[in-house]
Coordinates of C-alpha atoms in Angstrom, one line a residue:
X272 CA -23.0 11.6 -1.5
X273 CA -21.7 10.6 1.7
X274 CA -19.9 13.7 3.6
X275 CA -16.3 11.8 3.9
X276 CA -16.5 10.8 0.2
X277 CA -17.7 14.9 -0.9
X278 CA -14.3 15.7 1.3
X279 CA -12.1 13.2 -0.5
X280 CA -14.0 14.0 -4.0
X281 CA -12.8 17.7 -3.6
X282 CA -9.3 16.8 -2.4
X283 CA -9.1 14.9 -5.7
X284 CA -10.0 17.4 -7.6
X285 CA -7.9 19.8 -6.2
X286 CA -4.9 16.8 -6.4
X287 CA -5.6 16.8 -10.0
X288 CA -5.6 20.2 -10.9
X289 CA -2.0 21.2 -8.8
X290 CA -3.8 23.3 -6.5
X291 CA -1.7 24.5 -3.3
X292 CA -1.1 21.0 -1.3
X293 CA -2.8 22.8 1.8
X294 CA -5.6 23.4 0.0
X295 CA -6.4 19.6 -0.5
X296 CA -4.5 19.0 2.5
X297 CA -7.4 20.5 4.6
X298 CA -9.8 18.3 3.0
X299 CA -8.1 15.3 3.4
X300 CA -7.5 16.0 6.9
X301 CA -11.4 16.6 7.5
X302 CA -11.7 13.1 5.4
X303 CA -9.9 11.3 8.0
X304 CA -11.0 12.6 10.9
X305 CA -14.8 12.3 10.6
X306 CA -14.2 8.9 9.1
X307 CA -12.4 7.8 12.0
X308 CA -16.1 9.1 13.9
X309 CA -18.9 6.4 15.0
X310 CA -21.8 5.7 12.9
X311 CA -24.1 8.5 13.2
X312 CA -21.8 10.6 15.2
X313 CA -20.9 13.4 12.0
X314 CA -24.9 14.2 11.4
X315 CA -25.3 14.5 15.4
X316 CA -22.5 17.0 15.7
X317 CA -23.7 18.7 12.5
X318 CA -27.3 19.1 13.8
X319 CA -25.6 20.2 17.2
X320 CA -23.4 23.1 15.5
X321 CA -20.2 21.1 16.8
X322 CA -18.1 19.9 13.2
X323 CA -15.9 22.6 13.5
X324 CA -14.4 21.8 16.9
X325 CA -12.9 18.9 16.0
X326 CA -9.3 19.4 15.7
X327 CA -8.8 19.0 11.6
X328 CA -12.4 20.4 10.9
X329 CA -12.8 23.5 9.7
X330 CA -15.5 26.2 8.2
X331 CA -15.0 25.4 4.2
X332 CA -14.7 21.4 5.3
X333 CA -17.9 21.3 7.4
X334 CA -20.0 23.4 5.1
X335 CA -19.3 20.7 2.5
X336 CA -20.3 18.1 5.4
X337 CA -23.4 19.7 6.1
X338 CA -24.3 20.4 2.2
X339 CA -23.6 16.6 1.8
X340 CA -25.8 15.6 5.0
X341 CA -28.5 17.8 3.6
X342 CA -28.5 15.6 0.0
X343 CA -27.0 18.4 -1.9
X344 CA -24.2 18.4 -4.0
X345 CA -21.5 20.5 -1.7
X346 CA -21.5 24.3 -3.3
X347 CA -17.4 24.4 -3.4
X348 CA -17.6 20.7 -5.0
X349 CA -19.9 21.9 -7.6
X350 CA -18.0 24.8 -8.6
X351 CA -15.0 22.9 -8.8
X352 CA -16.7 20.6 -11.3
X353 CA -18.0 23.6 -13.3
X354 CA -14.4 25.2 -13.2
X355 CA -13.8 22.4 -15.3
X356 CA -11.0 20.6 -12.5
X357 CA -13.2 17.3 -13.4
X358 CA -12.3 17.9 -17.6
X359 CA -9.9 15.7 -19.3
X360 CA -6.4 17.1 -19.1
X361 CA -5.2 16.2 -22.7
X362 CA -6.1 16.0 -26.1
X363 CA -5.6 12.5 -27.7
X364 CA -4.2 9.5 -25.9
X365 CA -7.4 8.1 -25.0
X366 CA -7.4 4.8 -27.0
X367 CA -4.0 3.7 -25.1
X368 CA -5.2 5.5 -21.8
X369 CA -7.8 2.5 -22.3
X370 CA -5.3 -0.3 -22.2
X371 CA -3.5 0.5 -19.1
X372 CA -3.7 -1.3 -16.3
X373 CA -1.4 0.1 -13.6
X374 CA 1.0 3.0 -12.9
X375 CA 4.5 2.1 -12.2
X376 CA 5.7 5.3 -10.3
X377 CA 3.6 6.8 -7.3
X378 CA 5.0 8.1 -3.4
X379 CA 3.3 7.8 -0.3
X380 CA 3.4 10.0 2.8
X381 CA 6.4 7.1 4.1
X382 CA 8.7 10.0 1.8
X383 CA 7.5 12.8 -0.5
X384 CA 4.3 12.2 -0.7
X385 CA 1.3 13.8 1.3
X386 CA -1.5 10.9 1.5
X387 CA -0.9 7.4 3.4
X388 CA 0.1 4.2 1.4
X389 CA -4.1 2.8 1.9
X390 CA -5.3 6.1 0.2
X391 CA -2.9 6.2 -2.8
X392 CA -4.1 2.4 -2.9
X393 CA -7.6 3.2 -3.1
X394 CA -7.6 6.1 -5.5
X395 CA -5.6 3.4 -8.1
X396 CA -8.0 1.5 -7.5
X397 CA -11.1 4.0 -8.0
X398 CA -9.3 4.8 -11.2
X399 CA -9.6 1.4 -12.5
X400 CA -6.3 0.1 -12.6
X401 CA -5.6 -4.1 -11.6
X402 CA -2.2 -2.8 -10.3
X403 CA -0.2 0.2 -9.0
X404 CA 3.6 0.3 -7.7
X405 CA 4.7 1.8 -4.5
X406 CA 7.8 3.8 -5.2
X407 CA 9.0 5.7 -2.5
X408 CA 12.4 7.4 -2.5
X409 CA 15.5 6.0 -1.5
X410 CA 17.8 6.9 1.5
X411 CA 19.9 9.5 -0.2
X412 CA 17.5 11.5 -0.8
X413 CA 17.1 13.1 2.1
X414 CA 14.8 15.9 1.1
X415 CA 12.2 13.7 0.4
X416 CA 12.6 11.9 3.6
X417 CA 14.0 8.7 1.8
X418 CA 13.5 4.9 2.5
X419 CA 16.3 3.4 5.4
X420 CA 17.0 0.1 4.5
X421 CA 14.9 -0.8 7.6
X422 CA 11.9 1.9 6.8
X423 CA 12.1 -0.4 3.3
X424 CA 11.3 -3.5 5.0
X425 CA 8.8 -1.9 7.5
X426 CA 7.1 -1.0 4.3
X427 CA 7.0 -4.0 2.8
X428 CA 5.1 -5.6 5.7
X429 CA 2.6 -2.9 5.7
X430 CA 2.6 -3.9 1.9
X431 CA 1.8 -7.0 2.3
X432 CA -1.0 -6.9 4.7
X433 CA -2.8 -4.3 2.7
X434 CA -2.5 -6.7 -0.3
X435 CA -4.8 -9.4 1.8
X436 CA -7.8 -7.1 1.6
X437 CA -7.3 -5.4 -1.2
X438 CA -7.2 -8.5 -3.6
X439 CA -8.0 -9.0 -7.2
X440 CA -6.0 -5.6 -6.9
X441 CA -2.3 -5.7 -6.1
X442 CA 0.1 -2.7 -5.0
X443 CA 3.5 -4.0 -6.3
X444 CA 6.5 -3.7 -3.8
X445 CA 9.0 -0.9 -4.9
X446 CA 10.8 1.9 -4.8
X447 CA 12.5 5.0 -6.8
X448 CA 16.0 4.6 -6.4
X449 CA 18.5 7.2 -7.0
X450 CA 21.6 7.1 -9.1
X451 CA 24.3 8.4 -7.5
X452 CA 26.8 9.9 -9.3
X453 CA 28.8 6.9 -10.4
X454 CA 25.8 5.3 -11.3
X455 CA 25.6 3.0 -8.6
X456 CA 22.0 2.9 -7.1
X457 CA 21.3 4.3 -3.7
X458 CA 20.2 0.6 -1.4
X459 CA 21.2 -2.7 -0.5
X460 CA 21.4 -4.6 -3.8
X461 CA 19.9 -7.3 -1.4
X462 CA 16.9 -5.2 -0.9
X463 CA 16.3 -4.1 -4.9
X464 CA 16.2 -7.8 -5.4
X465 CA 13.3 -8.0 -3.5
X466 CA 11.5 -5.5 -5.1
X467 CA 8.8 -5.9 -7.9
X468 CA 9.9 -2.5 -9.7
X469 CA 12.9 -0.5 -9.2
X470 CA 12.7 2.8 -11.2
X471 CA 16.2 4.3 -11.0
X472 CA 16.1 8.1 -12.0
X473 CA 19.0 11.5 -11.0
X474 CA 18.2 14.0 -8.5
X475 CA 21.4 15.3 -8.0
X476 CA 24.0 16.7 -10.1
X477 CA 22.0 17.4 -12.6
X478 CA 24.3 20.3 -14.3
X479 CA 27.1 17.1 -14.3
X480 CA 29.2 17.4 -17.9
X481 CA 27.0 15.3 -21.1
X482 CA 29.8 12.7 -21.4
X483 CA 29.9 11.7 -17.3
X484 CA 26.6 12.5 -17.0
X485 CA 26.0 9.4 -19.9
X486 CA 28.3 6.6 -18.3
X487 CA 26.0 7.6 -14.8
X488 CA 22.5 6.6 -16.9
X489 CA 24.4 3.7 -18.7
X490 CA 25.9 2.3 -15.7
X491 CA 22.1 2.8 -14.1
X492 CA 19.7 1.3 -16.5
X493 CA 22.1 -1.4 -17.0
X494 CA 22.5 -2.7 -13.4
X495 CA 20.6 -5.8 -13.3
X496 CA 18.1 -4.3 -10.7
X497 CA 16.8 -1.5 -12.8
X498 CA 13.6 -1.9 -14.6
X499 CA 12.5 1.8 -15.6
X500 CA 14.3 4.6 -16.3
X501 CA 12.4 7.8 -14.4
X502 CA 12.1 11.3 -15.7
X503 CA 15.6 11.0 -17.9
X504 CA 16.0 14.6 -18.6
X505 CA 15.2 15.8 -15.0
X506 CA 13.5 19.2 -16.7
X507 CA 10.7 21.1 -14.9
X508 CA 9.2 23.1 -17.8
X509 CA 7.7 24.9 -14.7
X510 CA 8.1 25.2 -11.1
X511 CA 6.5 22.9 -9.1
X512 CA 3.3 22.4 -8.3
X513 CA 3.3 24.7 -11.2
X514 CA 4.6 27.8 -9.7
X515 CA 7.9 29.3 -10.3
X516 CA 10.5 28.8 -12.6
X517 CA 11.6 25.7 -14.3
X518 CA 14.7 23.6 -14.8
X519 CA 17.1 22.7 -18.1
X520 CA 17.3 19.6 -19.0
X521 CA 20.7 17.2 -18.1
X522 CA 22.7 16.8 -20.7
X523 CA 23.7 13.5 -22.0
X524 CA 24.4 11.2 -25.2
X525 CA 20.4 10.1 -25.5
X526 CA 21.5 7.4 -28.4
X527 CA 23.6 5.7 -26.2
X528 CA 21.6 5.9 -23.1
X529 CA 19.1 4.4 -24.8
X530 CA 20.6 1.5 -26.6
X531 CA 21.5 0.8 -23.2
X532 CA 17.9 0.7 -22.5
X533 CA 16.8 -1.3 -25.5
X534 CA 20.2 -3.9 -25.1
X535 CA 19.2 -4.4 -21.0
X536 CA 15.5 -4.1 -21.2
X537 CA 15.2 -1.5 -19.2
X538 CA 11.8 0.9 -19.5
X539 CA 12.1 4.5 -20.6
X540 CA 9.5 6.3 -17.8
X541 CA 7.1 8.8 -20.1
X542 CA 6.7 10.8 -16.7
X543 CA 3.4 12.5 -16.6
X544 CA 3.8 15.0 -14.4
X545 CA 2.4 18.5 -16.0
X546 CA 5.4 20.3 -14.8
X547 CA 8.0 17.8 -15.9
X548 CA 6.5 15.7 -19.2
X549 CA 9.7 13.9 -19.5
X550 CA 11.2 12.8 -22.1
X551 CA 10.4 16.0 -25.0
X552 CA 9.3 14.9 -27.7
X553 CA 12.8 14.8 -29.7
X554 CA 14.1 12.4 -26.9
X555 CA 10.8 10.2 -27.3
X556 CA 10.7 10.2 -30.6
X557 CA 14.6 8.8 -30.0
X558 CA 13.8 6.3 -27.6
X559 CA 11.2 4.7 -29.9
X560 CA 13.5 4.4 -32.6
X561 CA 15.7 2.5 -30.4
X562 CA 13.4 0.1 -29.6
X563 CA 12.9 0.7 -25.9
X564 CA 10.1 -0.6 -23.6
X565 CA 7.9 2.3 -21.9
X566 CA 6.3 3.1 -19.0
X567 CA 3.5 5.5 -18.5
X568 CA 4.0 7.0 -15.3
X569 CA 2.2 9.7 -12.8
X570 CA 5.1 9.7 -10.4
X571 CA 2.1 11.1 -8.2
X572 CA 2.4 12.7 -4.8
X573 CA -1.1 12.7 -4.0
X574 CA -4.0 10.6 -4.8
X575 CA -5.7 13.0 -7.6
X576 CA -2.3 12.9 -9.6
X577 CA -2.8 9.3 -10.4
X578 CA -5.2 10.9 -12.8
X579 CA -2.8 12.3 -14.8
X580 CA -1.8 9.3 -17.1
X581 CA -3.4 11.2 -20.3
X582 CA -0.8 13.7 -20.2
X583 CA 1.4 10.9 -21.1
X584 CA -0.6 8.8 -23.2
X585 CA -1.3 11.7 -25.4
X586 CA 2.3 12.5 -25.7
X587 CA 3.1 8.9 -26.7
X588 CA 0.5 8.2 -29.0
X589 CA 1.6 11.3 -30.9
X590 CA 5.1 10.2 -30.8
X591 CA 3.9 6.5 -32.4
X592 CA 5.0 5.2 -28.9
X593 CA 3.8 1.1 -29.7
X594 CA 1.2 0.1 -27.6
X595 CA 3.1 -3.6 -27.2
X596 CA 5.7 -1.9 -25.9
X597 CA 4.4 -0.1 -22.9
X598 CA 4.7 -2.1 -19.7
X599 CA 1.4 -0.8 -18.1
X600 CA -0.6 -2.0 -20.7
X601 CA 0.8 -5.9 -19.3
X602 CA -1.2 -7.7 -16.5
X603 CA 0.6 -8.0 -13.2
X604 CA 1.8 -11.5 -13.6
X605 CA 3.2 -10.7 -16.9
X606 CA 5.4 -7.5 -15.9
X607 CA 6.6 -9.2 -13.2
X608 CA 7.8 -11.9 -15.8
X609 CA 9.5 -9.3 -17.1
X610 CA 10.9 -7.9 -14.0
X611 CA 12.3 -11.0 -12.8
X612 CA 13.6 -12.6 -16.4
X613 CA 13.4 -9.9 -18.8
X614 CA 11.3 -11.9 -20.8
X615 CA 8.0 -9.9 -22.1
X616 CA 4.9 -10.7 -23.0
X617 CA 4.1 -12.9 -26.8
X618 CA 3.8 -10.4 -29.4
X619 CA 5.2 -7.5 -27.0
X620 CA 7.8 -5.1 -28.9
X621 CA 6.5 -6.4 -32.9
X622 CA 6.0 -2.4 -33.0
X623 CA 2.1 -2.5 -33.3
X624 CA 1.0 0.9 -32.4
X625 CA -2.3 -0.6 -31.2
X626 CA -4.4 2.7 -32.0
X627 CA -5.9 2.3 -35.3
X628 CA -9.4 0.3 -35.7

């Protein structure tokens, strides 16, 4: 194992299992820096004692290096892979986990998240999938350090050009927009137009009264821009990163929010973040019964939560979420159909669960 990819393997890992962001943070940082190094110039400075003063390079990151260097699996790599932060995350979802071939909801360091658009990229595409979608937050946000109309476009470009190397794998323009409180969606209509995927979602006012808080989501899902639905309930069953307390649920008419899904052809997000798992189960159970379209979503921060799709394929396949119904199970070409016309795949929503032989 190369010492850059032992760094990055233990970031990962560390991604994955909601460790403290520093903790990966330091890794990635070491990643970076001796990758950014000429050929030959990490084993010279390891013979010569001199990894750790490089500014980003520390004690726990170059003893991995020099492990690495040496043609042994790094000690702190191997115990995180006997700690079990390599073991699969959920019972059950595997069969649809198989048929997925992108992730609709993911950030990049341009807001929230804390790796670069080119290494979320790559990890999606380590995992497997044909296609991911860029969904930074939008301006309102602030917080999060949202997406400017301009800072949109900027993106794009970058986008664009990454797309040119990256090919038969494509990273999907887009962005996670919030609905404000009259359900209007936070950029240039102009701008969402543009855009492969728009996944509209609340992050504010989330206490608002059930019967406002439903003509909000209605008003959202059914703006002609919207194409999934993110994390409906807005519920933390824990703190983040899996520390602290949690958050209620919003309250709102789910029946009629998602009839409005169903009628539009909007996507219901099954977001699978540990700490949020939104919708519960009642609501999914709901949302199938309307006959909504799904997406199966990591809304990751980090390039190890893009592993976290079996959290939410197990929860769907034990709700009898159909298989023809989830969008990531559609090639690119075809869910961009769908974005674009609202027309979806042939045979798409006949309510075949797909998960029997």
């Amino acid at each position: 194992m190369e010492p850059v990819e032992a760094l990055e393997r233990v970031a990962f890992l560390l991604e994955r299992t909601l460790a403290p962001p520093y903790r990966a943070g330091a890794f990635r940082t070491a990643a970076q820096v001796l990758g950014a190094l000429p050929d030959g110039e990490v084993a010279e400075r390891a013979a010569a004692g001199t990894l750790e003063s490089l500014k980003g390079v520390g004690p726990k990151t170059a003893q991995v290096v020099r492990e690495a260097l040496a043609g042994e699996v790094p000690a702190y790599l191997a115990r995180l892979e006997s700690e079990g932060a390599a073991a699969p995350l959920a019972e059950g979802g595997e069969r649809l986990r198989a048929l997925l071939r992108g992730d609709c909801h993911l950030h990049s360091d341009w807001s929230d998240g804390g790796s670069t658009i080119e290494e979320m990229g790559r990890a999606a595409i380590a995992l497997g999938h044909e296609w991911a979608v860029l969904t930074d937050h939008s301006p309102r946000l602030t917080v999060a350090r949202g997406l400017s109309p301009e800072r949109l476009r900027e993106q794009l470009a970058v986008v664009a050009e990454l797309n040119e190397r990256w090919a038969p794998f494509r990273l999907l323009t887009g962005i996670e927009c919030d609905i404000l409180a009259d359900g209007s969606l936070d950029q240039e209509p102009e701008l969402l137009g543009r855009l492969d995927i728009v996944v509209v979602s609340v992050h504010s006012k989330l206490r608002m009264d059930a019967p406002a808080m439903t003509r909000r989501m209605v008003a959202a899902v059914t703006n002609p821009h919207a194409d999934v639905l993110g994390h409906c309930t807005g519920r933390l069953v824990r703190g983040r990163n899996g520390v602290g307390r949690g958050r209620p649920e919003s309250q709102f008419d789910a029946e009629a929010v998602f009839a409005a899904c169903a009628e539009s052809g909007t996507a219901v997000e099954i977001n699978s973040r540990p700490e949020r798992l939104d919708p519960p189960r009642r609501l999914l159970r709901e949302a199938v019964a309307a006959g909504t379209l799904f997406s199966i979503d990591t809304d990751a921060h980090a390039p190890g939560q893009l592993d976290w799709q079996p959290l939410g394929c197990a929860r769907a396949e034990e709700c009898e979420v159909p298989a023809d119904r989830v969008v990531n199970t559609w090639p690119a070409d075809e869910l961009l159909t769908w974005t674009r016309t609202r027309r979806v795949p042939s045979g798409a929503g006949q309510g075949d669960t797909g998960y029997t032989a």
